[in-house]
Amino acid sequence: MRAIIVGCGRVGAMVAERLAQAGHEVTIIDLASSAFNRLSPDFPGAALRGDGTDEDVLRRAGAEGADYFFALTEGDNRNILAAQMARRNLHVEHVVAKINDPVRAGAYSVLGLASVCRTTMMVEALVQQVGLPIDPSVFRVTQAETAREREPVEG
Amino acid sequence: MYIILVGGGKVGYYLTKELLAAGHEVVLLEKDPVRAAQIADEVGSIVINRDGCEGKYLSEAGANRAAIVAAVTGDDEDNLVICQMAKHHFDVPRTIARVHNPKNEELFRFLGVDEVVSPTRMVMGSVEQDIPVRALVHLTQLAGGALEVIEAQIAAGSPAAGKLVRDVNLPDGCLLFAVIRNQTMQTIRPEMLLQPGDKVVALSRVDCEVTVRDMLIGHDETTPIEIA
């Protein structure tokens, strides 16, 4: 499987390593080449310096027709833009965006965008320690609620 | 009319002043406290020091009764999210986004932004007019980007050169309306003979552009043009 990861932070780097070790073809993109220091020296995938919200950069990374696309930068909005670009213009089927603002994550789930939310994950993990009932579904990727994405606006 | 502006940079600042002067009800969301205070000093309490990307603050600003939300921050991704939240979450009738990367324009429209304004494209359009290295110049966009006014320069090798207007096989989505010849305007007539050096002004559907170019100019749009 071919996977594109945007954002080589802690999460992006570790996901890239895990997928590459499992034999997947991984390309990771980050604006700063220093971010790639988080990857191990024997990382078997490819690392590309560039803006992951720029369609040209994504194409150069081979995102067109990739199997998986994970947008994992520190900016919710950058992830939202990159993810929708990957799905709509680059025809990637499995697209996930990290959206740390739970309200925004909810709104985009209605629009058909799958996401992970660090905020709700941490909150649930911590309140579970105190013995409160939790919602285990937050530890999975929030799937799109419905595919009611709007058609192009005419006129 | 109630208008919410997001982003208090130069564009947001002057827009706020212009819209207020025109008698509209305006609120400006600016996340930077220093910048927000600066603008508030001048225009008063209509400046809210909040991040307009957050649904909560759009809601507090009254997005559900806004006629227009215009996202004019310096970041394409923020402007997209503001407009999508406004459109899909608050049912704002008209959303406007400033877009810097021209490649994002079509995507933004597809994703629910009603009006995409690209300073990059505007300047590019002006540059193209002054330095006609390309035979097809985009003059302006209409109908939310679905239509455009274009200027095609006929060169000696163009398919339309030496043809009568009525013999040029144009698609239905394209309407020629004027020819600029020797710096003067002439109304298009079916029996008019198109000559090298003519500039043909047309209104065209965006999806017809390639056909229109092929019929008027030919395939290679980058061919240098001899200017009379």
XYZ file of C-alpha atoms in Angstrom:
383
model
C 0.000 0.000 0.000
C 1.125 3.543 -0.749
C 0.714 6.120 2.024
C 1.331 9.889 2.063
C 1.837 11.637 5.392
C 1.814 15.417 5.703
C 3.593 16.755 8.785
C 6.674 15.149 10.300
C 5.966 15.948 13.927
C 6.001 13.306 16.649
C 2.809 11.672 15.431
C 3.608 11.920 11.723
C 7.132 10.553 12.158
C 6.003 7.605 14.266
C 3.150 6.695 11.953
C 5.552 6.870 9.000
C 8.044 4.572 10.736
C 5.386 2.049 11.708
C 3.844 1.875 8.247
C 7.225 1.679 6.518
C 8.413 -1.080 8.864
C 5.258 -3.008 8.021
C 6.307 -2.900 4.378
C 4.183 -0.033 3.086
C 5.504 2.518 0.646
C 5.571 5.760 2.658
C 6.296 9.361 1.637
C 6.357 11.964 4.402
C 6.210 15.712 3.706
C 7.206 18.618 5.932
C 7.968 22.323 5.439
C 11.182 22.098 7.467
C 13.878 19.582 6.594
C 14.932 19.651 10.275
C 11.653 17.872 11.084
C 13.009 14.778 9.356
C 15.513 14.398 12.217
C 12.618 12.722 14.019
C 12.859 9.834 11.572
C 15.318 7.048 12.305
C 18.469 7.012 10.123
C 17.331 3.774 8.494
C 13.795 4.983 7.708
C 12.961 3.041 4.557
C 10.440 5.539 3.175
C 10.873 8.846 1.318
C 10.998 12.306 2.899
C 10.074 15.389 0.871
C 10.531 18.998 1.932
C 7.605 21.151 0.836
C 4.225 22.650 1.650
C 1.744 19.817 2.084
C -1.180 22.130 1.293
C 0.246 22.863 -2.160
C -1.235 20.585 -4.791
C 1.960 20.645 -6.876
C 3.991 19.418 -3.910
C 1.487 16.654 -3.198
C 1.595 15.508 -6.797
C 5.377 15.484 -6.725
C 5.139 13.298 -3.626
C 3.054 10.859 -5.629
C -0.161 11.523 -3.738
C -2.329 11.092 -6.802
C -4.070 7.769 -6.453
C -2.280 6.862 -3.196
C -4.080 4.388 -0.921
C -3.812 6.393 2.290
C -3.388 10.084 3.050
C -2.881 11.317 6.610
C -2.765 15.077 7.273
C -0.967 15.396 10.617
C 0.518 18.898 10.843
C 0.085 21.078 13.922
C -2.522 23.229 12.147
C -6.102 21.970 12.044
C -6.892 24.147 9.045
C -3.845 23.061 7.092
C -4.857 19.453 7.707
C -8.420 20.170 6.603
C -7.209 21.837 3.393
C -4.663 19.107 2.561
C -7.146 16.305 3.266
C -9.889 17.762 1.089
C -7.358 18.413 -1.678
C -6.202 14.807 -1.514
C -9.718 13.454 -1.695
C -11.173 15.757 -4.305
C -8.235 16.533 -6.612
C -5.892 13.589 -6.055
C -8.522 10.873 -5.691
C -7.186 9.250 -2.548
C -9.814 6.980 -1.051
C -8.709 6.772 2.588
C -8.064 10.257 3.903
C -7.752 11.219 7.568
C -7.107 14.684 9.008
C -5.910 15.444 12.507
C -8.353 18.035 13.843
C -7.635 18.913 17.465
C -10.575 21.285 17.865
C -13.496 18.929 18.667
C -16.099 21.387 17.340
C -14.354 21.643 13.989
C -13.834 17.855 13.881
C -17.581 17.388 14.404
C -18.489 19.909 11.736
C -16.198 18.264 9.182
C -17.422 14.786 10.021
C -20.852 15.978 8.851
C -19.158 17.159 5.643
C -17.697 13.719 5.060
C -14.145 14.189 6.347
C -12.694 11.467 8.604
C -10.583 12.768 11.473
C -8.690 12.041 14.673
C -8.918 14.455 17.603
C -6.122 14.496 20.156
C -8.175 16.640 22.545
C -11.042 14.192 22.989
C -8.635 11.229 23.125
C -6.680 12.738 26.011
C -9.778 13.886 27.845
C -11.364 10.446 27.672
C -8.118 8.710 28.718
C -7.764 10.979 31.740
C -11.349 10.931 32.990
C -11.264 7.163 32.671
C -8.506 7.205 35.310
C -10.980 8.772 37.722
C -13.489 6.050 36.929
C -15.890 8.133 34.839
C -17.707 6.371 32.021
C -16.031 7.075 28.677
C -16.800 6.969 25.007
C -14.304 4.457 23.541
C -15.126 5.500 19.989
C -12.944 8.627 20.292
C -9.863 6.406 20.148
C -10.696 5.446 16.597
C -10.751 7.568 13.491
C -14.050 9.437 13.412
C -15.615 8.249 10.218
C -17.556 10.573 8.040
C -21.117 10.725 9.352
C -22.674 10.787 5.951
C -21.313 11.408 2.510
C -23.393 14.490 2.030
C -20.678 16.513 0.470
C -22.012 19.354 -1.570
C -21.975 19.275 -5.295
C -20.111 22.067 -7.019
C -21.934 25.340 -6.625
C -23.241 26.423 -9.976
C -23.319 30.002 -11.063
C -26.791 44.222 5.401
C -24.968 42.286 8.124
C -21.429 41.335 7.096
C -18.844 39.416 9.097
C -15.216 39.931 8.113
C -12.481 37.624 9.358
C -8.878 38.810 9.309
C -7.775 42.325 10.239
C -4.813 42.700 7.931
C -4.651 45.473 5.367
C -7.503 44.044 3.332
C -9.752 43.451 6.350
C -8.980 46.892 7.748
C -9.835 48.831 4.600
C -12.851 46.629 3.902
C -14.197 47.366 7.372
C -13.858 51.099 6.842
C -15.364 51.016 3.345
C -18.320 48.875 4.374
C -19.038 51.015 7.432
C -18.909 54.124 5.282
C -21.397 52.494 2.927
C -23.765 52.075 5.856
C -23.497 48.325 6.434
C -23.525 46.541 9.755
C -20.046 45.047 10.088
C -18.178 42.907 12.587
C -14.466 42.166 12.209
C -12.873 39.120 13.841
C -9.111 39.437 14.360
C -7.231 36.952 16.495
C -4.151 39.056 17.209
C -4.907 41.209 20.300
C -2.541 44.038 19.367
C -3.882 44.358 15.839
C -7.486 44.045 17.039
C -6.978 46.837 19.598
C -5.325 49.018 16.974
C -8.276 48.764 14.611
C -10.823 49.036 17.432
C -9.230 52.348 18.459
C -10.205 53.713 15.100
C -13.509 52.052 14.234
C -14.924 51.214 17.658
C -16.364 48.149 19.330
C -17.199 46.213 16.167
C -13.816 44.489 16.365
C -13.853 41.139 18.184
C -10.499 39.778 19.301
C -11.215 36.136 18.478
C -10.154 33.463 15.991
C -12.825 33.347 13.303
C -11.888 29.764 12.435
C -13.558 28.632 15.649
C -17.227 27.840 15.214
C -17.907 29.149 18.698
C -16.743 32.650 17.860
C -18.453 32.751 14.492
C -21.603 31.846 16.370
C -21.034 34.601 18.964
C -20.481 37.052 16.140
C -23.956 36.189 14.855
C -23.000 34.109 11.814
C -26.492 32.644 11.630
C -27.960 36.030 10.689
C -25.082 37.235 8.495
C -25.791 37.866 4.811
C -22.108 37.606 3.947
C -19.030 36.139 5.600
C -15.794 37.268 3.987
C -12.566 35.484 4.977
C -9.627 37.734 4.134
C -6.818 36.441 6.350
C -3.375 35.862 4.893
C -3.746 32.068 4.929
C -5.666 30.088 2.326
C -6.369 27.224 4.733
C -7.905 29.542 7.338
C -10.044 31.268 4.728
C -11.312 27.909 3.486
C -12.259 26.700 6.964
C -13.981 30.001 7.841
C -16.098 29.847 4.679
C -16.928 26.158 5.026
C -18.004 26.616 8.645
C -20.059 29.670 7.667
C -21.658 27.923 4.714
C -22.320 24.461 6.066
C -22.668 25.111 9.787
C -24.406 28.495 9.831
C -26.076 28.488 6.401
C -24.627 31.871 5.465
C -26.015 32.748 2.013
C -22.798 34.169 0.595
C -19.228 33.333 1.534
C -16.183 35.047 0.087
C -12.604 33.817 0.425
C -9.351 35.516 -0.399
C -7.096 32.929 -2.030
C -3.396 33.330 -2.693
C -2.540 30.110 -4.484
C -4.463 30.286 -7.788
C -4.533 26.487 -7.881
C -6.819 26.515 -4.841
C -9.567 28.507 -6.563
C -11.440 25.644 -8.149
C -11.134 23.419 -5.078
C -12.484 26.165 -2.823
C -15.490 26.704 -5.085
C -16.222 23.005 -5.102
C -16.002 22.903 -1.321
C -18.702 25.528 -0.856
C -17.022 28.924 -1.128
C -19.363 31.130 -3.161
C -16.863 33.716 -4.280
C -13.134 33.211 -4.595
C -11.035 36.350 -4.865
C -7.461 35.851 -5.945
C -5.100 38.829 -5.763
C -2.477 36.691 -7.476
C -4.737 36.124 -10.469
C -5.769 39.771 -10.633
C -2.198 40.983 -10.808
C -1.404 38.191 -13.258
C -4.289 39.396 -15.416
C -2.892 42.921 -15.457
C 0.585 41.697 -16.266
C -0.800 39.639 -19.137
C -2.557 42.698 -20.527
C 0.609 44.766 -20.528
C 2.951 42.073 -21.732
C 0.982 39.953 -24.157
C 3.231 36.904 -24.186
C 0.159 34.729 -24.035
C -2.380 34.956 -26.786
C -5.324 34.416 -24.430
C -5.811 36.973 -21.675
C -8.317 36.600 -18.837
C -9.917 39.987 -18.321
C -12.414 39.222 -15.588
C -14.576 36.519 -14.081
C -18.355 36.633 -13.800
C -21.129 34.542 -12.258
C -18.968 33.336 -9.397
C -16.211 32.126 -11.675
C -18.393 30.130 -14.094
C -17.997 32.699 -16.863
C -15.074 34.770 -17.958
C -14.349 37.625 -20.265
C -11.343 36.786 -22.390
C -9.293 38.520 -25.024
C -7.837 36.410 -27.800
C -5.139 37.796 -29.995
C -5.270 36.546 -33.561
C -1.836 35.817 -35.007
C -0.849 35.098 -38.609
C -0.969 31.345 -38.051
C -4.184 31.298 -36.019
C -7.067 29.180 -37.353
C -9.364 32.218 -37.229
C -7.007 34.472 -39.220
C -8.454 35.226 -42.635
C -11.835 33.745 -41.725
C -15.227 35.400 -41.570
C -16.663 35.563 -38.054
C -19.620 33.407 -39.100
C -17.232 30.664 -40.283
C -15.421 30.342 -36.963
C -16.845 27.256 -35.320
C -17.337 28.299 -31.704
C -19.078 26.311 -28.960
C -22.484 27.438 -27.633
C -20.926 28.598 -24.383
C -18.969 31.349 -26.103
C -20.116 34.717 -27.355
C -17.837 37.085 -29.284
C -18.799 40.687 -28.824
C -16.056 42.968 -30.030
C -12.884 43.211 -32.025
C -10.178 45.647 -31.116
C -8.377 46.646 -34.289
C -5.811 49.462 -34.399
C -6.757 50.424 -30.840
C -10.392 51.007 -31.782
C -13.427 48.928 -30.962
C -15.586 47.339 -33.611
C -18.776 45.454 -32.941
C -18.705 41.865 -34.111
C -20.633 41.226 -37.351
C -20.989 37.781 -38.963
C -19.428 38.990 -42.214
C -16.416 40.581 -40.545
C -13.042 39.254 -41.702
C -10.687 38.430 -38.824
C -7.125 39.564 -39.382
C -3.796 38.926 -37.700
C -3.327 41.506 -34.949
C -7.026 41.605 -34.090
C -7.940 41.220 -30.471
C -11.244 39.407 -30.102
C -13.121 39.993 -26.859
C -15.452 37.188 -25.840
C -17.666 36.068 -22.998
C -17.126 32.366 -22.435
C -18.052 29.591 -20.076
C -14.886 28.506 -18.262
C -15.240 24.941 -19.533
C -15.349 26.183 -23.147
C -12.069 28.053 -22.847
C -9.882 25.371 -24.404
C -12.156 24.998 -27.434
C -12.405 28.761 -27.864
C -8.647 29.061 -27.750
C -8.201 26.269 -30.278
C -10.708 27.850 -32.668
C -9.391 31.404 -32.418
C -5.704 31.129 -31.650
C -4.622 27.537 -32.158
C -3.002 25.068 -29.780
C 0.222 26.717 -28.845
C -0.760 29.657 -26.707
C 2.798 30.461 -25.765
C 3.839 31.261 -29.310
C 5.245 34.763 -29.277
C 2.998 37.227 -31.007
C 4.122 39.944 -33.280
C 2.537 43.132 -32.174
C 1.771 45.581 -34.926
